[in-house]
mmCIF file of C-alpha atoms in Angstrom:
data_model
loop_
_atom_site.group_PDB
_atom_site.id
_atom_site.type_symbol
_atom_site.label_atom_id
_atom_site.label_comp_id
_atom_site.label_asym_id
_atom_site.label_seq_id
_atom_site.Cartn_x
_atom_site.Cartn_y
_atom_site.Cartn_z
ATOM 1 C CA UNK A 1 -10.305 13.113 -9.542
ATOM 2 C CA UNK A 2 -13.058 11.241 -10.646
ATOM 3 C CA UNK A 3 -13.171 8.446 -13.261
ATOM 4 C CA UNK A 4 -13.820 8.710 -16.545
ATOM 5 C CA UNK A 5 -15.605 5.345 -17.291
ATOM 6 C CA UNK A 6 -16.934 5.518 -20.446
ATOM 7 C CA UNK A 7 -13.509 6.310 -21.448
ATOM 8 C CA UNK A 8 -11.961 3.383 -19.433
ATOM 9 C CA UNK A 9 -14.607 1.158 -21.393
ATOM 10 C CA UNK A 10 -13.721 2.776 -25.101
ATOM 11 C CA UNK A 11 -9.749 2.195 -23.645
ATOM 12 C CA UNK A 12 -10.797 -1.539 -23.098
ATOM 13 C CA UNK A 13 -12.303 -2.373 -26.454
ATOM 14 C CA UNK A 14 -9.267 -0.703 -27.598
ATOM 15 C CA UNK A 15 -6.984 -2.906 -26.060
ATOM 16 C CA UNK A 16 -9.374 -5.869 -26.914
ATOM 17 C CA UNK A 17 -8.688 -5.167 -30.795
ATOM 18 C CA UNK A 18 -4.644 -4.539 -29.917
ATOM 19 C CA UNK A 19 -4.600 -7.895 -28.228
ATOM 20 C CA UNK A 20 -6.133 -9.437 -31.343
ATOM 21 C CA UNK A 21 -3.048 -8.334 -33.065
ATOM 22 C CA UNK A 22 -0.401 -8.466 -30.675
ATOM 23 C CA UNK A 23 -0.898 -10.156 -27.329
ATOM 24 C CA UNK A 24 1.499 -8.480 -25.026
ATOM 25 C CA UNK A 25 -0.192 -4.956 -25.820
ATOM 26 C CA UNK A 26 -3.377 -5.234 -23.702
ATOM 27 C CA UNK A 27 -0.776 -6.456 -20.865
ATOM 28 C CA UNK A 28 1.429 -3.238 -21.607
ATOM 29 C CA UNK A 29 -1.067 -1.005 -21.658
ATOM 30 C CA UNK A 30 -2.614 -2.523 -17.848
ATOM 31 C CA UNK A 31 0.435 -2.022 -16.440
ATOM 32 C CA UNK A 32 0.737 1.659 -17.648
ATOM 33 C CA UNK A 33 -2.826 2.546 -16.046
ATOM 34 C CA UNK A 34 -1.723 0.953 -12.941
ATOM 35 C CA UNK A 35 0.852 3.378 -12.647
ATOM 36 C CA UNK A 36 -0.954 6.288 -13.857
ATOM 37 C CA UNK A 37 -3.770 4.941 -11.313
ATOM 38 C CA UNK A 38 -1.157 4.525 -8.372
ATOM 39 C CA UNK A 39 0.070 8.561 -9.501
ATOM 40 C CA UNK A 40 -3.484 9.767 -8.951
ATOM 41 C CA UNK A 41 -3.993 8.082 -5.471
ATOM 42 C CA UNK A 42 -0.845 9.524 -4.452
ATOM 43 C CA UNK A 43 -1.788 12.809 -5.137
ATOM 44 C CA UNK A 44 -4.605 12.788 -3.302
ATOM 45 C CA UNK A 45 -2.452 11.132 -0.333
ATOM 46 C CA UNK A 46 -2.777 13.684 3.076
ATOM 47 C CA UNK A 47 0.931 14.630 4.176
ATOM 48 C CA UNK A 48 1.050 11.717 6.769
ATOM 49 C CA UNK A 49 -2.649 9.791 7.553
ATOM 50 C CA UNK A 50 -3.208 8.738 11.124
ATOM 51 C CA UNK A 51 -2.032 4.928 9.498
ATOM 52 C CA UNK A 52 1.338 6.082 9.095
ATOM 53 C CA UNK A 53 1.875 7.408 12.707
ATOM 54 C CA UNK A 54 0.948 3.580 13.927
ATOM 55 C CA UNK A 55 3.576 2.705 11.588
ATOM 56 C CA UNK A 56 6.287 4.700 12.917
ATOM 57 C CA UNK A 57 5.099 3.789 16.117
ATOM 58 C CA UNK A 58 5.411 -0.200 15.414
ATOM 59 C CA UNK A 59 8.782 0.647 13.891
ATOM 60 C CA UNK A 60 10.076 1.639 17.104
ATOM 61 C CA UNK A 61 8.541 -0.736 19.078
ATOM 62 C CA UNK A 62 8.538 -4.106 16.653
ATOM 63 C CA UNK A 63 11.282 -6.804 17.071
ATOM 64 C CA UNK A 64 12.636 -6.645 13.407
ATOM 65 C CA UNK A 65 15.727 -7.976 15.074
ATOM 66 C CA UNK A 66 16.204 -10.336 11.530
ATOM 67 C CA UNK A 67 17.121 -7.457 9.470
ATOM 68 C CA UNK A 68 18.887 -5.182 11.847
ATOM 69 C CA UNK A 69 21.201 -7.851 12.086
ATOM 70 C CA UNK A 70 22.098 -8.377 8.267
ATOM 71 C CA UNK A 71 23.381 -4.654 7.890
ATOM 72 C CA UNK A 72 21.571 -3.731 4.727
ATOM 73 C CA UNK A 73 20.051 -0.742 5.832
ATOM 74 C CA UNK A 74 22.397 2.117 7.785
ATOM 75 C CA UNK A 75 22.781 5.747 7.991
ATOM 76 C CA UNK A 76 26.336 6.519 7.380
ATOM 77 C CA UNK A 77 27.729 10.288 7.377
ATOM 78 C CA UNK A 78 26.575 13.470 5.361
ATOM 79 C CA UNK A 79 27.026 14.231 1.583
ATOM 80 C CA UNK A 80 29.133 16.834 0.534
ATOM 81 C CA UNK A 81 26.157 19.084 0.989
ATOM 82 C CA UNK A 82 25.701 18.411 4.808
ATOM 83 C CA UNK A 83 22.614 16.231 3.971
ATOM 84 C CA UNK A 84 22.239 12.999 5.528
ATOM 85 C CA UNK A 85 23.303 9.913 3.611
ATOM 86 C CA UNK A 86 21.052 6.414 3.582
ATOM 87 C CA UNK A 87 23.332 3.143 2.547
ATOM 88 C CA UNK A 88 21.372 0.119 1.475
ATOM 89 C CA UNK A 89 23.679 -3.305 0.472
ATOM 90 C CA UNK A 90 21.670 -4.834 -1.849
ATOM 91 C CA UNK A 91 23.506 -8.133 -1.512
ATOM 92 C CA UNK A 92 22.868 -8.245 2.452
ATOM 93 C CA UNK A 93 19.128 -8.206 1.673
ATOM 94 C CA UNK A 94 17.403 -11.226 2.033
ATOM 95 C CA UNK A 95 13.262 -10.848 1.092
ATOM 96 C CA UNK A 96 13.123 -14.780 1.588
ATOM 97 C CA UNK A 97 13.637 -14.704 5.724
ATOM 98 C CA UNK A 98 11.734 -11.119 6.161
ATOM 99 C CA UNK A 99 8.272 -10.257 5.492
ATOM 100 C CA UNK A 100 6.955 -6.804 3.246
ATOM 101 C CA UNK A 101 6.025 -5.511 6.311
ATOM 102 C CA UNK A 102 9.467 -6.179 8.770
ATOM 103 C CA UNK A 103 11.097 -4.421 5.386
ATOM 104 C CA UNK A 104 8.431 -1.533 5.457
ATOM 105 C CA UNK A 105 9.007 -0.868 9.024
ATOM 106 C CA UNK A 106 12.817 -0.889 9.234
ATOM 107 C CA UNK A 107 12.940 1.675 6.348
ATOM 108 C CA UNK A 108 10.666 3.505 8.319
ATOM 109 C CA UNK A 109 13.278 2.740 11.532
ATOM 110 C CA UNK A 110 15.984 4.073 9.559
ATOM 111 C CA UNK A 111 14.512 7.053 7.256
ATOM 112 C CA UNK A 112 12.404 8.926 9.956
ATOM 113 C CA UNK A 113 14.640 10.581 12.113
ATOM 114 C CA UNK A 114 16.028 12.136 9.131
ATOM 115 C CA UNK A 115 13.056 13.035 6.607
ATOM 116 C CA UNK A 116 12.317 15.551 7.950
ATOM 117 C CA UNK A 117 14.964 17.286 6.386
ATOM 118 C CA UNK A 118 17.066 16.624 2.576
ATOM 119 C CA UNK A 119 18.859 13.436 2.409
ATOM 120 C CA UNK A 120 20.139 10.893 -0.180
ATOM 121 C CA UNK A 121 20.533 7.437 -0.593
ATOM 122 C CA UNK A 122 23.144 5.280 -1.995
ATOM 123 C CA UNK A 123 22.386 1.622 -3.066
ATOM 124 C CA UNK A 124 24.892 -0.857 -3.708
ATOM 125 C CA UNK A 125 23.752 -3.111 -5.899
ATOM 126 C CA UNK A 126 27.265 -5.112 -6.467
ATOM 127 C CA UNK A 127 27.493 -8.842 -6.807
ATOM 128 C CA UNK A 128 23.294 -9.019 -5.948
ATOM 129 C CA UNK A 129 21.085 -11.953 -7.423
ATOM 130 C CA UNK A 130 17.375 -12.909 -7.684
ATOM 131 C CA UNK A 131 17.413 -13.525 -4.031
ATOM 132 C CA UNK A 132 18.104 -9.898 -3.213
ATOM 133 C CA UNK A 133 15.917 -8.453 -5.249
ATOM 134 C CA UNK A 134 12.702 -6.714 -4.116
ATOM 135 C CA UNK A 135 9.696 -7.785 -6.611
ATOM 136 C CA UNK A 136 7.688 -4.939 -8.299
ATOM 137 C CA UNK A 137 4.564 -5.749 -5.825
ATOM 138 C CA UNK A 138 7.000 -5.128 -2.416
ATOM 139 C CA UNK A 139 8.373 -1.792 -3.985
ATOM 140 C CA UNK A 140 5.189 -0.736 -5.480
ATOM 141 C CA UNK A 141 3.611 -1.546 -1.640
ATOM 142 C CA UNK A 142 6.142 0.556 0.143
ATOM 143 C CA UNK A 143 6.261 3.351 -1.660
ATOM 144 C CA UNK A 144 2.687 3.773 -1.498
ATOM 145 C CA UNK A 145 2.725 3.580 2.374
ATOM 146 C CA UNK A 146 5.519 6.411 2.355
ATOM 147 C CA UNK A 147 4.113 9.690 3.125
ATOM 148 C CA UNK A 148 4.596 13.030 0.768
ATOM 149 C CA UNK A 149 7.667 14.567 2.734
ATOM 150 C CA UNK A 150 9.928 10.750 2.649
ATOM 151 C CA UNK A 151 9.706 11.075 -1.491
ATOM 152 C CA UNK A 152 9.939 15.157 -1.594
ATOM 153 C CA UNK A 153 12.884 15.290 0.724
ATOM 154 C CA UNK A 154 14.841 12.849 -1.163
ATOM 155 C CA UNK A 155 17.692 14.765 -3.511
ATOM 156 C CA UNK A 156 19.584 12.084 -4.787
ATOM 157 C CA UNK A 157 19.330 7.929 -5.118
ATOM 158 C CA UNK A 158 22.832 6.263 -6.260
ATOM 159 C CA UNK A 159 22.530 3.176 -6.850
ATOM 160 C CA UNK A 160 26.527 1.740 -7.741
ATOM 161 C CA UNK A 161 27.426 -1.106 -10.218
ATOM 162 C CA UNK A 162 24.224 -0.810 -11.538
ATOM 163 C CA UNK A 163 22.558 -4.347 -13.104
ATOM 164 C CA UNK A 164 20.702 -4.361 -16.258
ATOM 165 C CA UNK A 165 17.468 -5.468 -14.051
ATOM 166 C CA UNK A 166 17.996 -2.833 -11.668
ATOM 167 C CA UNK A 167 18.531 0.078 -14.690
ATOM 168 C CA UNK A 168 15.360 -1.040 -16.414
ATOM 169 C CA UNK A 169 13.383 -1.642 -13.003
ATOM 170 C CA UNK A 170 14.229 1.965 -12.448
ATOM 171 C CA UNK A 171 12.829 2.996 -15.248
ATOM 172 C CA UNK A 172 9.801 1.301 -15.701
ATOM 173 C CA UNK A 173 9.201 1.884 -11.589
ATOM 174 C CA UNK A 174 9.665 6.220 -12.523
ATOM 175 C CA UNK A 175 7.960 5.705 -15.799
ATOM 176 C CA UNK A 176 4.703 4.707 -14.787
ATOM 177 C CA UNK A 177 5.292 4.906 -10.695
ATOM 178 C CA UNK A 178 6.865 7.504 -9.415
ATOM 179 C CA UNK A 179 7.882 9.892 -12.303
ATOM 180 C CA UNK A 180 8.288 13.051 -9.645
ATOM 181 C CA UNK A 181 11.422 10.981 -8.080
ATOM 182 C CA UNK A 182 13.002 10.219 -12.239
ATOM 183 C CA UNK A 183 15.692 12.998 -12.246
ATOM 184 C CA UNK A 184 17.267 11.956 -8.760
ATOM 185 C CA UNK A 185 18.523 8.426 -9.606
ATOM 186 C CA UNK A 186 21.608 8.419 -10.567
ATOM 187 C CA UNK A 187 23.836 5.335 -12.236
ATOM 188 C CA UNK A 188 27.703 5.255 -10.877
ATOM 189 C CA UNK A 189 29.740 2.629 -12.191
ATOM 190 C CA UNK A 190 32.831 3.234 -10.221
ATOM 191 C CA UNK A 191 32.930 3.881 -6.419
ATOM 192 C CA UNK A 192 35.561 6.618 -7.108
ATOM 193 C CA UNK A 193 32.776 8.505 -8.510
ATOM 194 C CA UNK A 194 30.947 8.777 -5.075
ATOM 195 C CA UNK A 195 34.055 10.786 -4.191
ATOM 196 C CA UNK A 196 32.107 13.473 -6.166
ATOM 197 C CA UNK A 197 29.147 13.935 -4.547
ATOM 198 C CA UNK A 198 29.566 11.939 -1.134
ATOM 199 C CA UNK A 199 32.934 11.784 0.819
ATOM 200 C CA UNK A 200 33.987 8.096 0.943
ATOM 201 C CA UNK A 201 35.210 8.721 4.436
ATOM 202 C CA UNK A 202 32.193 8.959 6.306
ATOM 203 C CA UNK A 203 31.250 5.113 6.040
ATOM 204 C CA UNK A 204 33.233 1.956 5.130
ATOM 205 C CA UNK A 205 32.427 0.437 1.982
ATOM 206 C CA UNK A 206 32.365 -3.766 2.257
ATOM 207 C CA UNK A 207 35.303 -5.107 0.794
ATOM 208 C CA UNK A 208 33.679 -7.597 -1.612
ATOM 209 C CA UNK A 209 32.495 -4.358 -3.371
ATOM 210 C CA UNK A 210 35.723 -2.768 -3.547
ATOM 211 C CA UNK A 211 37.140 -5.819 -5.172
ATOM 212 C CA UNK A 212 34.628 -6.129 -7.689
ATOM 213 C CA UNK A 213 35.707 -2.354 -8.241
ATOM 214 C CA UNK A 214 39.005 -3.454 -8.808
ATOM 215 C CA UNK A 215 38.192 -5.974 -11.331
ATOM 216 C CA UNK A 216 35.869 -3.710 -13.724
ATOM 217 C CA UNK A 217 37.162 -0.830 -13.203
ATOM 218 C CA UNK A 218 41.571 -1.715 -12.763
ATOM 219 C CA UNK A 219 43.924 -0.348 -9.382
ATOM 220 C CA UNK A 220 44.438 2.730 -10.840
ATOM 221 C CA UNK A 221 42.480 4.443 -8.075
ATOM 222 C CA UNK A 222 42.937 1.747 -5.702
ATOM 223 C CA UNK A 223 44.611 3.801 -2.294
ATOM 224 C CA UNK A 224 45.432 0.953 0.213
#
């Protein structure tokens, strides 16, 4: 698709005479054709470009030993409808000792033996801080590296004891990002509710989040 740049010019003096009013428009509306940008590159992303296959090749190979060994990232069971399930500990994550790329390539570790069919991913983002949070530039990075069938083959994201950073991170990040992927995240606020869509069984869930379950949310689920 090509650009339109006389219109991006009349969009510019546009946002000049916002800006003249209220500051923190002009910023608002950069960020939006970012995102609308970032949507139009991805459509015209190929299926899986010769610079992915040296990715999945360097995740196989690459020493990303610092990551493995925090547990953040695991595949753990099936759902309930036999599709692979993803678990990512926020709170294990630590950006500050790994590098976008070690991240990038571990996901890739991780996701691409099972891509190539449905799967679904559960995030637990229980007791996290600033220091396990992924900034906007990392997740805006590695999506953008991840090829067609990685986004199209996810069903469901569950991301548990949701923060109020996370919930509107989400939704600026499938506002003006990834709208295609909006309708699979899903907000649970109780583990119990996993029970519904992923049997509990098939992976152990840390105990510092089942105690902070406990303490929102009472014992009156609570099976020793």
């Amino acid at each position: 698709m090509e650009l339109d740049f006389g219109s991006e010019e009349r969009q510019l003096l546009v946002d000049r005479e916002r800006a003249t009013f209220h500051p923190w428009l002009s910023r608002l509306s950069w960020w939006s054709r970012l995102g609308t940008t970032s949507l139009n590159m991805e459509d015209r992303t190929q299926e899986q470009s010769p610079g992915f296959t040296d990715l999945v090749k360097r995740a196989k190979e690459e020493d990303l030993t610092e990551i493995e060994k925090s547990g953040c990232l695991y595949q753990a069971g099936i759902d309930r409808q036999g599709r692979p399930v993803i678990v990512f500990i926020g709170k294990w994550f630590k950006p500050e000792v790994v590098t976008m790329d070690q991240a990038l390539l571990y996901l890739i570790r991780i996701l691409d033996p099972v891509v190539e069919r449905d799967y679904s991913v559960v995030y637990f983002c229980t007791r996290t801080t600033s220091e396990n949070m992924l900034s906007y530039w990392w997740m805006k990075e590695i999506y953008a590296q991840l090829p067609y069938h990685y986004k199209k083959n996810l069903k469901d994201f569950y991301t548990v004891h949701p923060s109020m950073w996370t919930r509107l991170t989400s939704w600026w990040f499938t506002t003006f990002m990834a709208p295609a992927i909006k309708h699979k995240l899903h907000n649970v606020h109780e583990v119990k509710e996993l029970d519904l869509v992923i049997n509990s069984t098939e992976f152990d869930i840390p105990m510092f989040i089942q105690e902070y379950d406990m303490s929102i949310n009472g014992l009156r689920y609570y099976q020793p």
